[in-house]
Amino acid sequence: MTSVLEIKDLHVSVETDQGSKQILKGVNLTLRQGETHAIMGPNGSGKSTLAYAIAGHPRYTVDSGSILLDGEEVLEMGVDERAQAGLFLAMQYPVEIPGVTNANFLRTAKTAIEGEAPAIRTWMKDVKGAMENLRMDSSFAERNVNEGFSGGEKKRNEILQLELLKPAFAVLDETDSGLDVDALKIVAEGVNRAKENTGLGVMLITHYTRILRYIKPDFVHVFVNGRVAEEGGPELADRLEEEGYDRFLTPAA
């Protein structure tokens, strides 16, 4: 059965130094496994807030609305339960985890999601193959998670987790930011490979259309001021490439 992630009339606030500020103001979006949805929009439009709300970041408060995964309320789940249910977030700024090697982190995460530890021989073969596909040196397995990694290496490490943990849905929060062309292609290939192998549903959050040359969206949603201002197919991304976001931001005469 194809899994479905439904976001219904979602309103989300975030705590700031000036107090609570509402960011999302009634978002509706349905994502099915096997689909790629590009979430685009100018800075401050609410794209990353949507990602963090789905993942369960404690700084973000859901004021109203719901997030359903196959009919079950995600908002009632803890962060770990969301991961076990099949949700994955690739962060815009992946964090360093001193003292925890990549190899231990990956196997521990896989064990938590599957409920049992993967067989060592098969697991190591899978890790090695995934690292080779992402042009990651084998030494990265024994390095602490993201510690001393370049920006591109951190992003590839996120996609390594994606390929090995095999979620139903991946939210990629500006995974393309800070990547040169070669790294962008490698990351995009990893996402496409995961989708092909598992039927992954992808929510791809980005400012720019360049990653969409390599990860082809089925649907494009334009976020402006905490709402979906326009929706369409891949042709909408082409129009944004030509026109930018001015027509959404300039008041009508």
PDB file of C-alpha atoms in Angstrom:
ATOM      1  CA  MET A   1       0.000   0.000   0.000  1.00  0.00           C
ATOM      2  CA  THR A   2       1.256   3.465  -0.878  1.00  0.00           C
ATOM      3  CA  SER A   3       1.818   5.619   2.190  1.00  0.00           C
ATOM      4  CA  VAL A   4       0.377   9.134   2.319  1.00  0.00           C
ATOM      5  CA  LEU A   5       1.521  12.173   4.292  1.00  0.00           C
ATOM      6  CA  GLU A   6      -1.238  14.760   4.683  1.00  0.00           C
ATOM      7  CA  ILE A   7      -0.804  18.277   6.039  1.00  0.00           C
ATOM      8  CA  LYS A   8      -4.125  19.891   6.859  1.00  0.00           C
ATOM      9  CA  ASP A   9      -4.704  23.574   7.680  1.00  0.00           C
ATOM     10  CA  LEU A  10      -1.418  23.736   9.580  1.00  0.00           C
ATOM     11  CA  HIS A  11      -0.710  26.825  11.697  1.00  0.00           C
ATOM     12  CA  VAL A  12       2.691  26.956  13.406  1.00  0.00           C
ATOM     13  CA  SER A  13       4.362  29.527  15.665  1.00  0.00           C
ATOM     14  CA  VAL A  14       7.954  29.910  16.785  1.00  0.00           C
ATOM     15  CA  GLU A  15       9.377  31.499  19.924  1.00  0.00           C
ATOM     16  CA  THR A  16      11.539  34.550  19.258  1.00  0.00           C
ATOM     17  CA  ASP A  17      13.208  37.145  21.455  1.00  0.00           C
ATOM     18  CA  GLN A  18      10.120  39.296  20.896  1.00  0.00           C
ATOM     19  CA  GLY A  19       7.732  36.504  21.838  1.00  0.00           C
ATOM     20  CA  SER A  20       5.676  34.017  19.845  1.00  0.00           C
ATOM     21  CA  LYS A  21       5.417  34.668  16.097  1.00  0.00           C
ATOM     22  CA  GLN A  22       3.106  32.771  13.765  1.00  0.00           C
ATOM     23  CA  ILE A  23       4.956  31.499  10.695  1.00  0.00           C
ATOM     24  CA  LEU A  24       2.627  29.008   8.999  1.00  0.00           C
ATOM     25  CA  LYS A  25      -0.883  30.280   8.427  1.00  0.00           C
ATOM     26  CA  GLY A  26      -2.933  27.399   7.098  1.00  0.00           C
ATOM     27  CA  VAL A  27      -0.858  25.033   4.962  1.00  0.00           C
ATOM     28  CA  ASN A  28      -2.499  22.182   3.066  1.00  0.00           C
ATOM     29  CA  LEU A  29      -0.390  19.637   1.207  1.00  0.00           C
ATOM     30  CA  THR A  30      -0.621  15.929   0.371  1.00  0.00           C
ATOM     31  CA  LEU A  31       2.459  13.867  -0.452  1.00  0.00           C
ATOM     32  CA  ARG A  32       2.356  10.241  -1.588  1.00  0.00           C
ATOM     33  CA  GLN A  33       5.196   7.753  -1.704  1.00  0.00           C
ATOM     34  CA  GLY A  34       6.968   7.878  -5.039  1.00  0.00           C
ATOM     35  CA  GLU A  35       6.199  11.580  -5.525  1.00  0.00           C
ATOM     36  CA  THR A  36       8.633  14.495  -5.399  1.00  0.00           C
ATOM     37  CA  HIS A  37       7.246  17.834  -4.227  1.00  0.00           C
ATOM     38  CA  ALA A  38       9.406  20.955  -4.486  1.00  0.00           C
ATOM     39  CA  ILE A  39       8.680  23.578  -1.814  1.00  0.00           C
ATOM     40  CA  MET A  40       9.935  26.935  -3.051  1.00  0.00           C
ATOM     41  CA  GLY A  41       9.673  30.536  -1.929  1.00  0.00           C
ATOM     42  CA  PRO A  42      11.617  33.559  -0.709  1.00  0.00           C
ATOM     43  CA  ASN A  43      13.463  33.749   2.611  1.00  0.00           C
ATOM     44  CA  GLY A  44      11.171  33.805   5.637  1.00  0.00           C
ATOM     45  CA  SER A  45       8.185  32.322   3.821  1.00  0.00           C
ATOM     46  CA  GLY A  46       7.862  29.308   6.162  1.00  0.00           C
ATOM     47  CA  LYS A  47       9.538  26.523   4.212  1.00  0.00           C
ATOM     48  CA  SER A  48      11.929  25.401   6.938  1.00  0.00           C
ATOM     49  CA  THR A  49       9.244  25.883   9.594  1.00  0.00           C
ATOM     50  CA  LEU A  50       7.185  23.267   7.762  1.00  0.00           C
ATOM     51  CA  ALA A  51      10.140  20.868   7.815  1.00  0.00           C
ATOM     52  CA  TYR A  52      10.736  21.324  11.543  1.00  0.00           C
ATOM     53  CA  ALA A  53       7.050  21.003  12.366  1.00  0.00           C
ATOM     54  CA  ILE A  54       6.918  17.660  10.551  1.00  0.00           C
ATOM     55  CA  ALA A  55      10.049  16.454  12.367  1.00  0.00           C
ATOM     56  CA  GLY A  56       8.868  17.639  15.799  1.00  0.00           C
ATOM     57  CA  HIS A  57      11.387  20.362  16.632  1.00  0.00           C
ATOM     58  CA  PRO A  58      10.538  21.585  20.183  1.00  0.00           C
ATOM     59  CA  ARG A  59      10.983  25.269  19.314  1.00  0.00           C
ATOM     60  CA  TYR A  60       8.016  25.167  16.943  1.00  0.00           C
ATOM     61  CA  THR A  61       4.470  25.102  18.291  1.00  0.00           C
ATOM     62  CA  VAL A  62       1.589  23.756  16.215  1.00  0.00           C
ATOM     63  CA  ASP A  63      -1.305  26.093  16.990  1.00  0.00           C
ATOM     64  CA  SER A  64      -3.862  24.179  14.941  1.00  0.00           C
ATOM     65  CA  GLY A  65      -4.209  21.750  12.075  1.00  0.00           C
ATOM     66  CA  SER A  66      -2.841  18.240  11.686  1.00  0.00           C
ATOM     67  CA  ILE A  67      -0.141  16.147  10.058  1.00  0.00           C
ATOM     68  CA  LEU A  68      -1.339  12.659   9.202  1.00  0.00           C
ATOM     69  CA  LEU A  69       0.781   9.689   8.133  1.00  0.00           C
ATOM     70  CA  ASP A  70      -1.481   6.992   6.744  1.00  0.00           C
ATOM     71  CA  GLY A  71      -4.292   8.466   8.835  1.00  0.00           C
ATOM     72  CA  GLU A  72      -2.325   8.542  12.109  1.00  0.00           C
ATOM     73  CA  GLU A  73      -1.699  11.879  13.816  1.00  0.00           C
ATOM     74  CA  VAL A  74       2.016  12.643  13.621  1.00  0.00           C
ATOM     75  CA  LEU A  75       1.674  15.508  16.106  1.00  0.00           C
ATOM     76  CA  GLU A  76       0.934  12.990  18.849  1.00  0.00           C
ATOM     77  CA  MET A  77       4.220  11.163  18.186  1.00  0.00           C
ATOM     78  CA  GLY A  78       7.597  11.851  19.758  1.00  0.00           C
ATOM     79  CA  VAL A  79      10.532  12.666  17.500  1.00  0.00           C
ATOM     80  CA  ASP A  80      11.828   9.086  17.673  1.00  0.00           C
ATOM     81  CA  GLU A  81       8.365   7.709  16.932  1.00  0.00           C
ATOM     82  CA  ARG A  82       8.167   9.877  13.810  1.00  0.00           C
ATOM     83  CA  ALA A  83      11.446   8.423  12.589  1.00  0.00           C
ATOM     84  CA  GLN A  84      10.273   4.893  13.334  1.00  0.00           C
ATOM     85  CA  ALA A  85       7.045   5.601  11.428  1.00  0.00           C
ATOM     86  CA  GLY A  86       9.056   6.460   8.318  1.00  0.00           C
ATOM     87  CA  LEU A  87       9.779  10.211   8.414  1.00  0.00           C
ATOM     88  CA  PHE A  88      13.258  11.573   7.742  1.00  0.00           C
ATOM     89  CA  LEU A  89      14.645  15.110   7.886  1.00  0.00           C
ATOM     90  CA  ALA A  90      17.855  16.131   6.137  1.00  0.00           C
ATOM     91  CA  MET A  91      18.762  19.333   7.930  1.00  0.00           C
ATOM     92  CA  GLN A  92      19.876  22.579   6.338  1.00  0.00           C
ATOM     93  CA  TYR A  93      22.672  22.786   8.914  1.00  0.00           C
ATOM     94  CA  PRO A  94      23.594  19.226  10.000  1.00  0.00           C
ATOM     95  CA  VAL A  95      24.894  19.146  13.548  1.00  0.00           C
ATOM     96  CA  GLU A  96      28.165  17.663  14.794  1.00  0.00           C
ATOM     97  CA  ILE A  97      28.019  14.826  17.327  1.00  0.00           C
ATOM     98  CA  PRO A  98      31.401  14.614  19.078  1.00  0.00           C
ATOM     99  CA  GLY A  99      32.321  11.204  20.445  1.00  0.00           C
ATOM    100  CA  VAL A 100      29.918   9.238  18.216  1.00  0.00           C
ATOM    101  CA  THR A 101      31.322   7.643  15.075  1.00  0.00           C
ATOM    102  CA  ASN A 102      29.357   7.545  11.868  1.00  0.00           C
ATOM    103  CA  ALA A 103      29.426   3.740  11.911  1.00  0.00           C
ATOM    104  CA  ASN A 104      27.964   3.529  15.436  1.00  0.00           C
ATOM    105  CA  PHE A 105      25.420   6.255  14.760  1.00  0.00           C
ATOM    106  CA  LEU A 106      24.124   4.600  11.589  1.00  0.00           C
ATOM    107  CA  ARG A 107      23.827   1.111  13.091  1.00  0.00           C
ATOM    108  CA  THR A 108      22.178   2.433  16.258  1.00  0.00           C
ATOM    109  CA  ALA A 109      19.669   4.419  14.185  1.00  0.00           C
ATOM    110  CA  LYS A 110      18.933   1.423  11.950  1.00  0.00           C
ATOM    111  CA  THR A 111      18.416  -0.778  15.013  1.00  0.00           C
ATOM    112  CA  ALA A 112      16.037   1.750  16.595  1.00  0.00           C
ATOM    113  CA  ILE A 113      13.965   2.009  13.409  1.00  0.00           C
ATOM    114  CA  GLU A 114      13.854  -1.707  12.575  1.00  0.00           C
ATOM    115  CA  GLY A 115      13.524  -2.959  16.149  1.00  0.00           C
ATOM    116  CA  GLU A 116      16.522  -5.272  15.787  1.00  0.00           C
ATOM    117  CA  ALA A 117      20.180  -4.867  14.883  1.00  0.00           C
ATOM    118  CA  PRO A 118      21.081  -5.552  11.241  1.00  0.00           C
ATOM    119  CA  ALA A 119      23.364  -8.487  10.513  1.00  0.00           C
ATOM    120  CA  ILE A 120      26.937  -7.186  10.651  1.00  0.00           C
ATOM    121  CA  ARG A 121      28.172  -8.650   7.354  1.00  0.00           C
ATOM    122  CA  THR A 122      25.202  -7.460   5.302  1.00  0.00           C
ATOM    123  CA  TRP A 123      25.130  -4.094   7.051  1.00  0.00           C
ATOM    124  CA  MET A 124      28.800  -3.349   6.471  1.00  0.00           C
ATOM    125  CA  LYS A 125      28.402  -4.256   2.812  1.00  0.00           C
ATOM    126  CA  ASP A 126      25.430  -1.872   2.536  1.00  0.00           C
ATOM    127  CA  VAL A 127      27.323   0.947   4.287  1.00  0.00           C
ATOM    128  CA  LYS A 128      30.396   0.485   2.113  1.00  0.00           C
ATOM    129  CA  GLY A 129      28.328   0.452  -1.079  1.00  0.00           C
ATOM    130  CA  ALA A 130      26.368   3.553  -0.123  1.00  0.00           C
ATOM    131  CA  MET A 131      29.544   5.438   0.789  1.00  0.00           C
ATOM    132  CA  GLU A 132      31.159   4.505  -2.513  1.00  0.00           C
ATOM    133  CA  ASN A 133      28.093   5.732  -4.418  1.00  0.00           C
ATOM    134  CA  LEU A 134      28.319   9.066  -2.586  1.00  0.00           C
ATOM    135  CA  ARG A 135      32.104   9.332  -3.228  1.00  0.00           C
ATOM    136  CA  MET A 136      32.794   9.204   0.515  1.00  0.00           C
ATOM    137  CA  ASP A 137      36.127   7.797   1.656  1.00  0.00           C
ATOM    138  CA  SER A 138      35.818   4.726   3.872  1.00  0.00           C
ATOM    139  CA  SER A 139      37.553   6.631   6.691  1.00  0.00           C
ATOM    140  CA  PHE A 140      34.362   8.646   7.201  1.00  0.00           C
ATOM    141  CA  ALA A 141      32.788   5.585   8.858  1.00  0.00           C
ATOM    142  CA  GLU A 142      35.135   5.928  11.834  1.00  0.00           C
ATOM    143  CA  ARG A 143      35.016   9.715  12.075  1.00  0.00           C
ATOM    144  CA  ASN A 144      32.657  11.395  14.528  1.00  0.00           C
ATOM    145  CA  VAL A 145      29.346  12.419  12.999  1.00  0.00           C
ATOM    146  CA  ASN A 146      29.894  15.594  10.934  1.00  0.00           C
ATOM    147  CA  GLU A 147      32.842  16.660  13.124  1.00  0.00           C
ATOM    148  CA  GLY A 148      35.335  18.514  10.965  1.00  0.00           C
ATOM    149  CA  PHE A 149      33.296  17.764   7.831  1.00  0.00           C
ATOM    150  CA  SER A 150      33.029  20.370   5.084  1.00  0.00           C
ATOM    151  CA  GLY A 151      29.573  21.635   4.161  1.00  0.00           C
ATOM    152  CA  GLY A 152      29.408  19.302   1.178  1.00  0.00           C
ATOM    153  CA  GLU A 153      30.573  16.332   3.250  1.00  0.00           C
ATOM    154  CA  LYS A 154      27.861  17.002   5.830  1.00  0.00           C
ATOM    155  CA  LYS A 155      25.202  17.059   3.110  1.00  0.00           C
ATOM    156  CA  ARG A 156      26.471  13.806   1.621  1.00  0.00           C
ATOM    157  CA  ASN A 157      26.429  12.294   5.106  1.00  0.00           C
ATOM    158  CA  GLU A 158      22.742  13.210   5.391  1.00  0.00           C
ATOM    159  CA  ILE A 159      22.018  11.390   2.135  1.00  0.00           C
ATOM    160  CA  LEU A 160      24.069   8.420   3.359  1.00  0.00           C
ATOM    161  CA  GLN A 161      21.669   8.193   6.313  1.00  0.00           C
ATOM    162  CA  LEU A 162      18.714   8.510   3.938  1.00  0.00           C
ATOM    163  CA  GLU A 163      19.892   5.654   1.744  1.00  0.00           C
ATOM    164  CA  LEU A 164      20.634   3.321   4.655  1.00  0.00           C
ATOM    165  CA  LEU A 165      17.634   4.051   6.896  1.00  0.00           C
ATOM    166  CA  LYS A 166      15.118   3.759   4.016  1.00  0.00           C
ATOM    167  CA  PRO A 167      12.294   6.014   5.282  1.00  0.00           C
ATOM    168  CA  ALA A 168       8.927   6.330   3.567  1.00  0.00           C
ATOM    169  CA  PHE A 169       9.205  10.122   3.332  1.00  0.00           C
ATOM    170  CA  ALA A 170      12.201  12.439   3.292  1.00  0.00           C
ATOM    171  CA  VAL A 171      12.045  16.163   3.981  1.00  0.00           C
ATOM    172  CA  LEU A 172      15.169  17.733   2.465  1.00  0.00           C
ATOM    173  CA  ASP A 173      15.636  21.203   3.935  1.00  0.00           C
ATOM    174  CA  GLU A 174      17.797  23.167   1.485  1.00  0.00           C
ATOM    175  CA  THR A 175      20.085  20.204   0.954  1.00  0.00           C
ATOM    176  CA  ASP A 176      21.491  22.039  -2.070  1.00  0.00           C
ATOM    177  CA  SER A 177      22.705  25.087  -0.125  1.00  0.00           C
ATOM    178  CA  GLY A 178      26.469  25.538  -0.144  1.00  0.00           C
ATOM    179  CA  LEU A 179      27.125  22.744  -2.657  1.00  0.00           C
ATOM    180  CA  ASP A 180      29.282  23.113  -5.733  1.00  0.00           C
ATOM    181  CA  VAL A 181      28.088  21.561  -8.994  1.00  0.00           C
ATOM    182  CA  ASP A 182      29.874  18.239  -8.498  1.00  0.00           C
ATOM    183  CA  ALA A 183      28.631  17.787  -4.919  1.00  0.00           C
ATOM    184  CA  LEU A 184      25.121  18.798  -5.991  1.00  0.00           C
ATOM    185  CA  LYS A 185      25.084  16.067  -8.645  1.00  0.00           C
ATOM    186  CA  ILE A 186      26.320  13.443  -6.179  1.00  0.00           C
ATOM    187  CA  VAL A 187      23.683  14.394  -3.592  1.00  0.00           C
ATOM    188  CA  ALA A 188      20.932  14.457  -6.223  1.00  0.00           C
ATOM    189  CA  GLU A 189      21.990  11.040  -7.508  1.00  0.00           C
ATOM    190  CA  GLY A 190      21.708   9.704  -3.952  1.00  0.00           C
ATOM    191  CA  VAL A 191      18.177  11.058  -3.547  1.00  0.00           C
ATOM    192  CA  ASN A 192      17.137   9.665  -6.930  1.00  0.00           C
ATOM    193  CA  ARG A 193      18.686   6.303  -6.071  1.00  0.00           C
ATOM    194  CA  ALA A 194      16.797   6.150  -2.762  1.00  0.00           C
ATOM    195  CA  LYS A 195      13.554   7.011  -4.516  1.00  0.00           C
ATOM    196  CA  GLU A 196      14.109   4.376  -7.195  1.00  0.00           C
ATOM    197  CA  ASN A 197      15.038   1.666  -4.685  1.00  0.00           C
ATOM    198  CA  THR A 198      12.373   2.280  -2.044  1.00  0.00           C
ATOM    199  CA  GLY A 199       9.569   4.367  -3.560  1.00  0.00           C
ATOM    200  CA  LEU A 200      10.576   7.262  -1.320  1.00  0.00           C
ATOM    201  CA  GLY A 201       8.320  10.307  -1.145  1.00  0.00           C
ATOM    202  CA  VAL A 202      10.391  13.500  -1.294  1.00  0.00           C
ATOM    203  CA  MET A 203       9.615  16.987   0.004  1.00  0.00           C
ATOM    204  CA  LEU A 204      12.419  19.102  -1.434  1.00  0.00           C
ATOM    205  CA  ILE A 205      12.732  22.560   0.129  1.00  0.00           C
ATOM    206  CA  THR A 206      14.816  24.987  -1.906  1.00  0.00           C
ATOM    207  CA  HIS A 207      15.199  28.618  -2.946  1.00  0.00           C
ATOM    208  CA  TYR A 208      16.683  27.819  -6.307  1.00  0.00           C
ATOM    209  CA  THR A 209      15.815  25.727  -9.329  1.00  0.00           C
ATOM    210  CA  ARG A 210      19.287  24.347 -10.012  1.00  0.00           C
ATOM    211  CA  ILE A 211      18.768  21.174  -7.961  1.00  0.00           C
ATOM    212  CA  LEU A 212      15.546  20.574  -9.890  1.00  0.00           C
ATOM    213  CA  ARG A 213      17.662  19.913 -12.973  1.00  0.00           C
ATOM    214  CA  TYR A 214      18.814  16.737 -11.246  1.00  0.00           C
ATOM    215  CA  ILE A 215      15.845  15.868  -9.009  1.00  0.00           C
ATOM    216  CA  LYS A 216      12.752  16.271 -11.155  1.00  0.00           C
ATOM    217  CA  PRO A 217       9.683  17.389  -9.195  1.00  0.00           C
ATOM    218  CA  ASP A 218       6.203  16.084  -9.868  1.00  0.00           C
ATOM    219  CA  PHE A 219       4.657  19.074  -8.094  1.00  0.00           C
ATOM    220  CA  VAL A 220       5.854  22.557  -7.169  1.00  0.00           C
ATOM    221  CA  HIS A 221       4.414  24.596  -4.281  1.00  0.00           C
ATOM    222  CA  VAL A 222       5.290  28.269  -3.825  1.00  0.00           C
ATOM    223  CA  PHE A 223       5.297  29.461  -0.212  1.00  0.00           C
ATOM    224  CA  VAL A 224       4.736  33.148   0.515  1.00  0.00           C
ATOM    225  CA  ASN A 225       4.013  34.576   3.972  1.00  0.00           C
ATOM    226  CA  GLY A 226       3.287  31.211   5.563  1.00  0.00           C
ATOM    227  CA  ARG A 227       0.849  29.979   2.942  1.00  0.00           C
ATOM    228  CA  VAL A 228       0.893  28.127  -0.364  1.00  0.00           C
ATOM    229  CA  ALA A 229       0.504  30.961  -2.865  1.00  0.00           C
ATOM    230  CA  GLU A 230       0.565  28.819  -6.013  1.00  0.00           C
ATOM    231  CA  GLU A 231       0.847  25.178  -7.018  1.00  0.00           C
ATOM    232  CA  GLY A 232       1.653  23.471 -10.281  1.00  0.00           C
ATOM    233  CA  GLY A 233       3.854  21.019 -12.102  1.00  0.00           C
ATOM    234  CA  PRO A 234       7.523  21.283 -13.132  1.00  0.00           C
ATOM    235  CA  GLU A 235       6.662  24.158 -15.469  1.00  0.00           C
ATOM    236  CA  LEU A 236       6.037  26.368 -12.428  1.00  0.00           C
ATOM    237  CA  ALA A 237       9.683  25.959 -11.408  1.00  0.00           C
ATOM    238  CA  ASP A 238      10.710  27.029 -14.913  1.00  0.00           C
ATOM    239  CA  ARG A 239       8.598  30.155 -14.565  1.00  0.00           C
ATOM    240  CA  LEU A 240      10.176  30.940 -11.186  1.00  0.00           C
ATOM    241  CA  GLU A 241      13.600  30.586 -12.778  1.00  0.00           C
ATOM    242  CA  GLU A 242      12.668  33.259 -15.292  1.00  0.00           C
ATOM    243  CA  GLU A 243      10.617  35.612 -13.119  1.00  0.00           C
ATOM    244  CA  GLY A 244      11.700  35.053  -9.521  1.00  0.00           C
ATOM    245  CA  TYR A 245       9.230  35.726  -6.710  1.00  0.00           C
ATOM    246  CA  ASP A 246       8.491  39.374  -7.446  1.00  0.00           C
ATOM    247  CA  ARG A 247       4.949  38.764  -8.655  1.00  0.00           C
ATOM    248  CA  PHE A 248       4.076  37.167  -5.312  1.00  0.00           C
ATOM    249  CA  LEU A 249       5.683  39.907  -3.246  1.00  0.00           C
ATOM    250  CA  THR A 250       4.660  43.057  -5.146  1.00  0.00           C
ATOM    251  CA  PRO A 251       1.188  44.336  -4.169  1.00  0.00           C
ATOM    252  CA  ALA A 252      -1.289  44.459  -7.035  1.00  0.00           C
ATOM    253  CA  ALA A 253      -1.848  47.907  -8.497  1.00  0.00           C
TER     254      ALA A 253
END
